[in-house]
Amino acid sequence: MALQLNFNAIRSMRSVWKNKVVRQHCMKRLDLLECSRTAGSRTTSRSSSSLLYDYGTTIDMMMTGTGRCYSPCSLPLSTSSASSSTVSSNNTLDHNDLSVRYLDGEHSGIVVFALNRPAAKNSFSKNLVKLLSEAVSTVTFDKNARVVIVRSDVAGIFSAGADLKERAKMKQSEVAPFVSSARQLITDLGEMPMPVIAAIDGTALGGGLELAFSCDIRLAASTAKMGLVETKLAIIPGGGGTQRLSRLINPAIAKELMFTARVFDGCEAARLGIVNRAVEQNDGGDAAYQAALQLAQEILPQGPIAVKMVKKAVNKGIQVDLASGMAFEEAYYSQVIPTKDRIEGLTAFREKRTPKYTGE
């Protein structure tokens, strides 16, 4: 959402740009954008004149370096011309592999991505990656979506990772583009503006666990089995596992888990800090999902723009030194100042009533 330009925002932007680390980071990312644009990918650079018209979007481009443009009403483009080979030649998709549910009633504002490939243990096929990519692209721009939950409709399974049967049939030239598209999907899921919660009620291995790593919060059943087991197949995690796990926990412990391809349960994952917490599995086999719903309901009443800005500030800040992180915080704080929600929060506090936030 484009926010109204104001002088505080301009001053904040200037302050951020004066920070040498942030400036170098932004310029490097903009150089990459230009290279991607000339290479014909979906990434596109933004002109500096956009600073005067869309402060919110420009700060996001400067801070994240994405500059990607999606249409909420259209399907996303492939991540690159090479990755188009990951889509079946007849361009048909089996939509039964993924269910996207917009909950209503007391759960209104929650969107659920439910994996459903029981015969393949929710492994990532070309079809499932394409469906998830489309869902992420669409929901990213849905103003009414406040929280996303990623879960499985298959009992005892979250995701077994890559579809090795399909992978075995791929030509060698197809493997790298497919892995690249899956990696981009996992990255895009993590970059959704609203909180994303992984509800792990069953086995999450390899790419399935990497998908959960990209989520903001992970809740797991105590009996759920997890692990990055790629070294058993003489490969390494290819969806960000080597990077995200070593940032979640002690890098030495992360190495041990990947060197040994160790499988651990939800309780051990909680002890290590891989998941936020483990819950005892219920008779319905969806204890983590129920816990995710409860957590999402705690998030829903909060100011949606503020929640999004917190996510951006944390995600960007942990990648830089403290001084640069404070500059990021200042920039994102300035984006909530001109919002109607901020005024509503102050008014509701003064009137001793519950605020009604609209995301504006």
Tab-separated table of C-alpha atoms in Angstrom:
chain	number	residue	atom	x	y	z
A	1	MET	CA	0.000	0.000	0.000
A	2	ALA	CA	1.364	3.395	-0.946
A	3	LEU	CA	1.487	5.690	2.059
A	4	GLN	CA	1.098	9.452	2.001
A	5	LEU	CA	4.440	11.255	1.659
A	6	ASN	CA	5.367	13.429	4.638
A	7	PHE	CA	8.370	15.469	5.786
A	8	ASN	CA	9.163	13.101	8.659
A	9	ALA	CA	9.391	10.266	6.167
A	10	ILE	CA	11.731	12.290	3.949
A	11	ARG	CA	13.989	13.155	6.886
A	12	SER	CA	14.006	9.516	7.988
A	13	MET	CA	14.872	8.356	4.494
A	14	ARG	CA	17.759	10.829	4.330
A	15	SER	CA	18.991	9.598	7.703
A	16	VAL	CA	18.912	6.013	6.542
A	17	TRP	CA	20.674	6.841	3.277
A	18	LYS	CA	23.476	8.606	5.176
A	19	ASN	CA	24.244	5.317	6.934
A	20	LYS	CA	27.226	3.959	4.987
A	21	VAL	CA	26.452	0.256	5.541
A	22	VAL	CA	22.820	0.645	4.500
A	23	ARG	CA	23.775	2.774	1.489
A	24	GLN	CA	26.346	0.234	0.290
A	25	HIS	CA	23.823	-2.578	0.792
A	26	CYS	CA	21.159	-0.739	-1.208
A	27	MET	CA	23.468	0.222	-4.048
A	28	LYS	CA	24.755	-3.321	-4.344
A	29	ARG	CA	21.202	-4.632	-4.520
A	30	LEU	CA	20.230	-2.011	-7.097
A	31	ASP	CA	23.201	-3.067	-9.234
A	32	LEU	CA	21.930	-6.638	-9.042
A	33	LEU	CA	18.459	-5.449	-10.022
A	34	GLU	CA	19.832	-3.802	-13.141
A	35	CYS	CA	21.725	-6.965	-14.080
A	36	SER	CA	18.572	-9.029	-13.556
A	37	ARG	CA	16.497	-6.609	-15.592
A	38	THR	CA	18.846	-6.687	-18.556
A	39	ALA	CA	18.968	-10.486	-18.296
A	40	GLY	CA	15.193	-10.585	-18.785
A	41	SER	CA	14.081	-11.857	-15.363
A	42	ARG	CA	10.922	-10.704	-13.625
A	43	THR	CA	12.987	-8.410	-11.397
A	44	THR	CA	12.869	-4.793	-12.466
A	45	SER	CA	14.662	-1.686	-11.299
A	46	ARG	CA	12.867	1.398	-10.037
A	47	SER	CA	13.796	4.952	-10.990
A	48	SER	CA	14.895	7.359	-8.286
A	49	SER	CA	11.980	9.636	-9.129
A	50	SER	CA	9.646	7.091	-7.481
A	51	LEU	CA	11.009	8.367	-4.136
A	52	LEU	CA	8.763	11.386	-4.546
A	53	TYR	CA	5.578	9.431	-5.180
A	54	ASP	CA	5.597	6.181	-3.244
A	55	TYR	CA	7.728	6.384	-0.141
A	56	GLY	CA	6.558	3.045	1.251
A	57	THR	CA	7.326	1.101	-1.905
A	58	THR	CA	10.637	2.880	-2.437
A	59	ILE	CA	11.860	2.191	1.103
A	60	ASP	CA	10.964	-1.480	0.603
A	61	MET	CA	12.935	-1.508	-2.636
A	62	MET	CA	15.882	0.239	-1.013
A	63	MET	CA	15.869	-1.965	2.065
A	64	THR	CA	15.079	-5.341	0.554
A	65	GLY	CA	16.480	-4.846	-2.923
A	66	THR	CA	13.596	-6.754	-4.474
A	67	GLY	CA	11.916	-4.167	-6.671
A	68	ARG	CA	9.692	-6.947	-7.944
A	69	CYS	CA	6.364	-6.037	-9.445
A	70	TYR	CA	3.445	-8.462	-9.237
A	71	SER	CA	-0.118	-7.988	-10.326
A	72	PRO	CA	-2.554	-9.135	-7.628
A	73	CYS	CA	-4.991	-10.247	-10.299
A	74	SER	CA	-2.566	-12.171	-12.488
A	75	LEU	CA	-0.304	-15.173	-12.204
A	76	PRO	CA	3.358	-14.468	-11.396
A	77	LEU	CA	6.006	-14.727	-14.057
A	78	SER	CA	8.589	-17.481	-13.846
A	79	THR	CA	11.631	-16.666	-11.731
A	80	SER	CA	13.735	-16.823	-14.872
A	81	SER	CA	13.450	-17.827	-18.478
A	82	ALA	CA	15.326	-21.021	-17.695
A	83	SER	CA	12.921	-22.070	-14.953
A	84	SER	CA	9.977	-22.112	-17.348
A	85	SER	CA	10.985	-25.669	-18.154
A	86	THR	CA	9.788	-26.695	-14.697
A	87	VAL	CA	6.177	-26.281	-15.802
A	88	SER	CA	4.573	-29.149	-17.669
A	89	SER	CA	4.471	-28.750	-21.422
A	90	ASN	CA	0.677	-28.681	-21.569
A	91	ASN	CA	0.646	-26.004	-18.830
A	92	THR	CA	-2.031	-27.840	-16.848
A	93	LEU	CA	-1.948	-27.932	-13.063
A	94	ASP	CA	-3.446	-30.399	-10.603
A	95	HIS	CA	-5.050	-27.986	-8.152
A	96	ASN	CA	-5.820	-30.811	-5.719
A	97	ASP	CA	-2.203	-30.682	-4.540
A	98	LEU	CA	-2.784	-27.409	-2.689
A	99	SER	CA	-5.767	-25.863	-0.969
A	100	VAL	CA	-5.838	-22.125	-0.257
A	101	ARG	CA	-8.496	-21.329	2.352
A	102	TYR	CA	-9.679	-17.909	3.444
A	103	LEU	CA	-11.122	-18.482	6.899
A	104	ASP	CA	-14.131	-16.522	8.113
A	105	GLY	CA	-15.979	-15.733	11.318
A	106	GLU	CA	-13.641	-15.314	14.278
A	107	HIS	CA	-10.779	-16.504	12.055
A	108	SER	CA	-11.404	-13.879	9.365
A	109	GLY	CA	-8.078	-12.564	8.105
A	110	ILE	CA	-6.324	-15.930	8.301
A	111	VAL	CA	-5.312	-17.641	5.067
A	112	VAL	CA	-4.312	-21.309	5.123
A	113	PHE	CA	-2.002	-22.975	2.599
A	114	ALA	CA	-2.753	-26.690	2.960
A	115	LEU	CA	-0.461	-29.192	1.215
A	116	ASN	CA	-2.302	-32.255	-0.076
A	117	ARG	CA	-0.253	-34.870	-1.959
A	118	PRO	CA	-0.907	-37.944	0.189
A	119	ALA	CA	0.500	-40.478	-2.291
A	120	ALA	CA	3.786	-38.530	-2.484
A	121	LYS	CA	3.947	-37.420	1.166
A	122	ASN	CA	3.534	-33.774	0.138
A	123	SER	CA	6.873	-33.842	-1.681
A	124	PHE	CA	7.662	-30.864	-3.905
A	125	SER	CA	6.764	-31.608	-7.501
A	126	LYS	CA	6.843	-29.106	-10.348
A	127	ASN	CA	3.088	-28.792	-9.966
A	128	LEU	CA	3.116	-28.127	-6.217
A	129	VAL	CA	5.922	-25.563	-6.510
A	130	LYS	CA	3.972	-23.757	-9.235
A	131	LEU	CA	0.749	-23.760	-7.189
A	132	LEU	CA	2.485	-22.510	-4.053
A	133	SER	CA	4.251	-19.782	-6.032
A	134	GLU	CA	0.933	-18.575	-7.435
A	135	ALA	CA	-0.695	-18.646	-3.992
A	136	VAL	CA	2.145	-16.681	-2.407
A	137	SER	CA	2.078	-14.084	-5.190
A	138	THR	CA	-1.694	-13.598	-4.916
A	139	VAL	CA	-2.022	-13.495	-1.114
A	140	THR	CA	0.973	-11.165	-0.793
A	141	PHE	CA	-1.176	-8.374	-2.256
A	142	ASP	CA	-4.412	-9.250	-0.461
A	143	LYS	CA	-5.117	-6.441	1.983
A	144	ASN	CA	-7.538	-8.639	3.939
A	145	ALA	CA	-4.934	-11.339	4.609
A	146	ARG	CA	-3.480	-10.665	8.060
A	147	VAL	CA	-1.821	-14.025	8.863
A	148	VAL	CA	-0.846	-17.029	6.725
A	149	ILE	CA	-0.655	-20.575	8.100
A	150	VAL	CA	1.161	-23.306	6.188
A	151	ARG	CA	-0.061	-26.780	7.121
A	152	SER	CA	-0.668	-30.245	5.714
A	153	ASP	CA	-3.957	-32.002	5.010
A	154	VAL	CA	-2.134	-35.353	5.050
A	155	ALA	CA	-2.082	-37.082	8.441
A	156	GLY	CA	1.382	-37.578	9.896
A	157	ILE	CA	3.166	-35.674	7.104
A	158	PHE	CA	4.136	-32.026	6.693
A	159	SER	CA	6.374	-32.508	3.651
A	160	ALA	CA	8.986	-35.092	2.724
A	161	GLY	CA	10.924	-32.545	0.660
A	162	ALA	CA	11.775	-33.027	-2.995
A	163	ASP	CA	9.783	-35.457	-5.122
A	164	LEU	CA	12.668	-37.821	-5.813
A	165	LYS	CA	10.649	-39.989	-8.219
A	166	GLU	CA	9.944	-36.966	-10.394
A	167	ARG	CA	13.507	-35.739	-9.929
A	168	ALA	CA	14.881	-39.061	-11.206
A	169	LYS	CA	12.992	-38.551	-14.473
A	170	MET	CA	14.363	-35.041	-15.019
A	171	LYS	CA	17.138	-34.352	-17.466
A	172	GLN	CA	20.297	-33.088	-15.837
A	173	SER	CA	19.701	-29.711	-17.464
A	174	GLU	CA	16.293	-29.470	-15.755
A	175	VAL	CA	17.464	-30.099	-12.195
A	176	ALA	CA	19.170	-26.771	-11.481
A	177	PRO	CA	16.298	-24.622	-12.844
A	178	PHE	CA	13.776	-26.606	-10.790
A	179	VAL	CA	15.818	-26.305	-7.602
A	180	SER	CA	16.177	-22.582	-8.332
A	181	SER	CA	12.401	-22.183	-8.673
A	182	ALA	CA	11.814	-24.079	-5.420
A	183	ARG	CA	14.431	-21.942	-3.661
A	184	GLN	CA	12.754	-18.781	-4.953
A	185	LEU	CA	9.379	-20.036	-3.707
A	186	ILE	CA	10.787	-20.567	-0.218
A	187	THR	CA	12.357	-17.096	-0.275
A	188	ASP	CA	9.129	-15.477	-1.499
A	189	LEU	CA	7.132	-17.210	1.241
A	190	GLY	CA	9.465	-15.732	3.840
A	191	GLU	CA	9.177	-12.287	2.272
A	192	MET	CA	5.383	-12.139	2.426
A	193	PRO	CA	4.501	-8.932	4.289
A	194	MET	CA	2.245	-10.564	6.881
A	195	PRO	CA	3.275	-13.098	9.556
A	196	VAL	CA	3.592	-16.656	8.223
A	197	ILE	CA	3.225	-19.585	10.644
A	198	ALA	CA	4.286	-23.158	9.892
A	199	ALA	CA	2.121	-25.777	11.620
A	200	ILE	CA	4.210	-28.958	11.618
A	201	ASP	CA	1.972	-31.844	12.644
A	202	GLY	CA	4.005	-34.545	10.915
A	203	THR	CA	7.273	-35.406	9.230
A	204	ALA	CA	9.172	-32.465	7.720
A	205	LEU	CA	12.341	-33.503	5.926
A	206	GLY	CA	14.722	-31.764	3.535
A	207	GLY	CA	12.904	-29.143	1.501
A	208	GLY	CA	9.802	-29.566	3.663
A	209	LEU	CA	11.735	-28.365	6.703
A	210	GLU	CA	13.391	-25.629	4.628
A	211	LEU	CA	9.918	-24.364	3.726
A	212	ALA	CA	9.131	-24.148	7.438
A	213	PHE	CA	12.449	-22.354	8.091
A	214	SER	CA	11.339	-19.466	5.880
A	215	CYS	CA	8.214	-18.920	7.994
A	216	ASP	CA	8.269	-16.342	10.782
A	217	ILE	CA	7.060	-18.785	13.416
A	218	ARG	CA	7.155	-22.582	13.607
A	219	LEU	CA	4.902	-24.675	15.832
A	220	ALA	CA	5.342	-28.448	15.924
A	221	ALA	CA	3.656	-31.481	17.388
A	222	SER	CA	5.932	-33.178	19.893
A	223	THR	CA	5.834	-36.346	17.786
A	224	ALA	CA	6.685	-34.642	14.463
A	225	LYS	CA	9.945	-35.831	12.883
A	226	MET	CA	12.251	-33.273	11.280
A	227	GLY	CA	15.661	-33.136	9.685
A	228	LEU	CA	17.867	-31.914	6.850
A	229	VAL	CA	18.823	-35.316	5.478
A	230	GLU	CA	20.288	-34.353	2.099
A	231	THR	CA	23.800	-35.622	2.828
A	232	LYS	CA	22.356	-39.152	2.815
A	233	LEU	CA	21.797	-38.612	-0.906
A	234	ALA	CA	25.251	-37.072	-1.419
A	235	ILE	CA	23.763	-33.585	-1.925
A	236	ILE	CA	23.293	-30.561	0.332
A	237	PRO	CA	20.177	-28.615	1.362
A	238	GLY	CA	19.241	-26.485	-1.650
A	239	GLY	CA	16.342	-24.415	-0.341
A	240	GLY	CA	18.216	-22.251	2.129
A	241	GLY	CA	18.677	-24.859	4.846
A	242	THR	CA	22.418	-24.336	5.279
A	243	GLN	CA	21.847	-20.615	5.784
A	244	ARG	CA	18.592	-20.423	7.730
A	245	LEU	CA	19.317	-23.233	10.187
A	246	SER	CA	22.737	-21.780	11.046
A	247	ARG	CA	21.025	-18.455	11.762
A	248	LEU	CA	18.294	-20.032	13.894
A	249	ILE	CA	20.620	-21.984	16.175
A	250	ASN	CA	24.290	-22.386	17.097
A	251	PRO	CA	26.110	-22.863	13.761
A	252	ALA	CA	28.131	-25.753	15.213
A	253	ILE	CA	24.923	-27.577	16.167
A	254	ALA	CA	23.457	-26.805	12.737
A	255	LYS	CA	26.529	-28.341	11.097
A	256	GLU	CA	26.257	-31.434	13.284
A	257	LEU	CA	22.611	-31.943	12.315
A	258	MET	CA	23.397	-31.593	8.595
A	259	PHE	CA	26.682	-33.547	8.647
A	260	THR	CA	24.881	-36.509	10.232
A	261	ALA	CA	21.517	-36.108	8.441
A	262	ARG	CA	20.007	-36.509	11.893
A	263	VAL	CA	16.239	-36.756	12.369
A	264	PHE	CA	14.804	-35.265	15.573
A	265	ASP	CA	11.335	-34.824	17.055
A	266	GLY	CA	9.328	-31.745	17.927
A	267	CYS	CA	10.487	-31.639	21.539
A	268	GLU	CA	14.144	-31.684	20.513
A	269	ALA	CA	13.437	-29.035	17.871
A	270	ALA	CA	11.924	-26.792	20.552
A	271	ARG	CA	14.884	-27.387	22.877
A	272	LEU	CA	17.312	-26.395	20.126
A	273	GLY	CA	15.256	-23.347	19.127
A	274	ILE	CA	14.362	-24.663	15.675
A	275	VAL	CA	10.648	-24.315	16.455
A	276	ASN	CA	9.012	-21.790	18.783
A	277	ARG	CA	7.395	-24.543	20.795
A	278	ALA	CA	6.193	-28.129	20.657
A	279	VAL	CA	2.661	-29.165	21.577
A	280	GLU	CA	1.358	-32.589	22.500
A	281	GLN	CA	-0.350	-34.212	19.536
A	282	ASN	CA	-4.123	-34.607	19.784
A	283	ASP	CA	-6.424	-37.401	18.565
A	284	GLY	CA	-7.182	-35.451	15.394
A	285	GLY	CA	-3.499	-35.165	14.503
A	286	ASP	CA	-3.656	-31.379	14.102
A	287	ALA	CA	-2.402	-30.020	17.443
A	288	ALA	CA	0.193	-27.747	15.805
A	289	TYR	CA	-2.440	-26.345	13.444
A	290	GLN	CA	-4.819	-25.653	16.335
A	291	ALA	CA	-1.990	-23.912	18.188
A	292	ALA	CA	-1.242	-21.891	15.047
A	293	LEU	CA	-4.876	-20.784	14.857
A	294	GLN	CA	-4.775	-19.622	18.464
A	295	LEU	CA	-1.569	-17.703	17.858
A	296	ALA	CA	-2.973	-16.144	14.678
A	297	GLN	CA	-6.000	-14.962	16.660
A	298	GLU	CA	-3.645	-13.157	19.044
A	299	ILE	CA	-2.063	-11.377	16.072
A	300	LEU	CA	-5.300	-10.425	14.297
A	301	PRO	CA	-6.405	-7.599	16.675
A	302	GLN	CA	-3.075	-5.771	16.345
A	303	GLY	CA	-2.480	-3.003	13.822
A	304	PRO	CA	-1.808	-4.825	10.525
A	305	ILE	CA	0.573	-2.207	9.110
A	306	ALA	CA	2.485	-2.110	12.390
A	307	VAL	CA	2.814	-5.908	12.382
A	308	LYS	CA	4.163	-5.812	8.824
A	309	MET	CA	6.656	-3.097	9.705
A	310	VAL	CA	7.864	-5.071	12.725
A	311	LYS	CA	8.514	-8.043	10.450
A	312	LYS	CA	10.466	-5.895	7.987
A	313	ALA	CA	12.485	-4.165	10.696
A	314	VAL	CA	13.489	-7.437	12.344
A	315	ASN	CA	14.233	-9.297	9.116
A	316	LYS	CA	16.403	-6.500	7.763
A	317	GLY	CA	17.970	-5.541	11.078
A	318	ILE	CA	19.358	-8.971	11.940
A	319	GLN	CA	21.423	-8.922	8.753
A	320	VAL	CA	23.402	-5.789	9.653
A	321	ASP	CA	25.181	-4.145	12.594
A	322	LEU	CA	23.156	-2.501	15.364
A	323	ALA	CA	23.569	1.059	14.094
A	324	SER	CA	22.324	0.082	10.638
A	325	GLY	CA	19.506	-1.897	12.220
A	326	MET	CA	18.412	1.172	14.149
A	327	ALA	CA	18.311	3.064	10.859
A	328	PHE	CA	16.042	0.391	9.405
A	329	GLU	CA	13.780	0.673	12.452
A	330	GLU	CA	13.585	4.443	12.073
A	331	ALA	CA	12.627	4.096	8.422
A	332	TYR	CA	9.881	1.575	9.078
A	333	TYR	CA	8.595	3.508	12.100
A	334	SER	CA	8.115	6.534	9.857
A	335	GLN	CA	5.777	4.464	7.680
A	336	VAL	CA	3.229	3.983	10.472
A	337	ILE	CA	3.094	7.674	11.453
A	338	PRO	CA	0.749	8.860	8.650
A	339	THR	CA	-1.611	5.855	8.876
A	340	LYS	CA	-5.271	6.004	9.871
A	341	ASP	CA	-4.668	2.979	12.080
A	342	ARG	CA	-2.253	4.930	14.297
A	343	ILE	CA	-4.890	7.622	14.846
A	344	GLU	CA	-7.505	4.946	15.515
A	345	GLY	CA	-5.257	3.322	18.110
A	346	LEU	CA	-4.763	6.596	19.974
A	347	THR	CA	-8.462	7.465	19.748
A	348	ALA	CA	-9.552	4.033	20.982
A	349	PHE	CA	-7.127	4.274	23.902
A	350	ARG	CA	-8.497	7.678	24.870
A	351	GLU	CA	-12.094	6.455	24.547
A	352	LYS	CA	-11.330	3.193	26.396
A	353	ARG	CA	-12.603	0.956	23.618
A	354	THR	CA	-11.200	-1.747	21.357
A	355	PRO	CA	-9.605	-0.256	18.231
A	356	LYS	CA	-10.930	-1.194	14.805
A	357	TYR	CA	-7.973	-1.313	12.455
A	358	THR	CA	-8.459	-1.292	8.692
A	359	GLY	CA	-4.889	-1.520	7.458
A	360	GLU	CA	-4.900	2.056	6.199
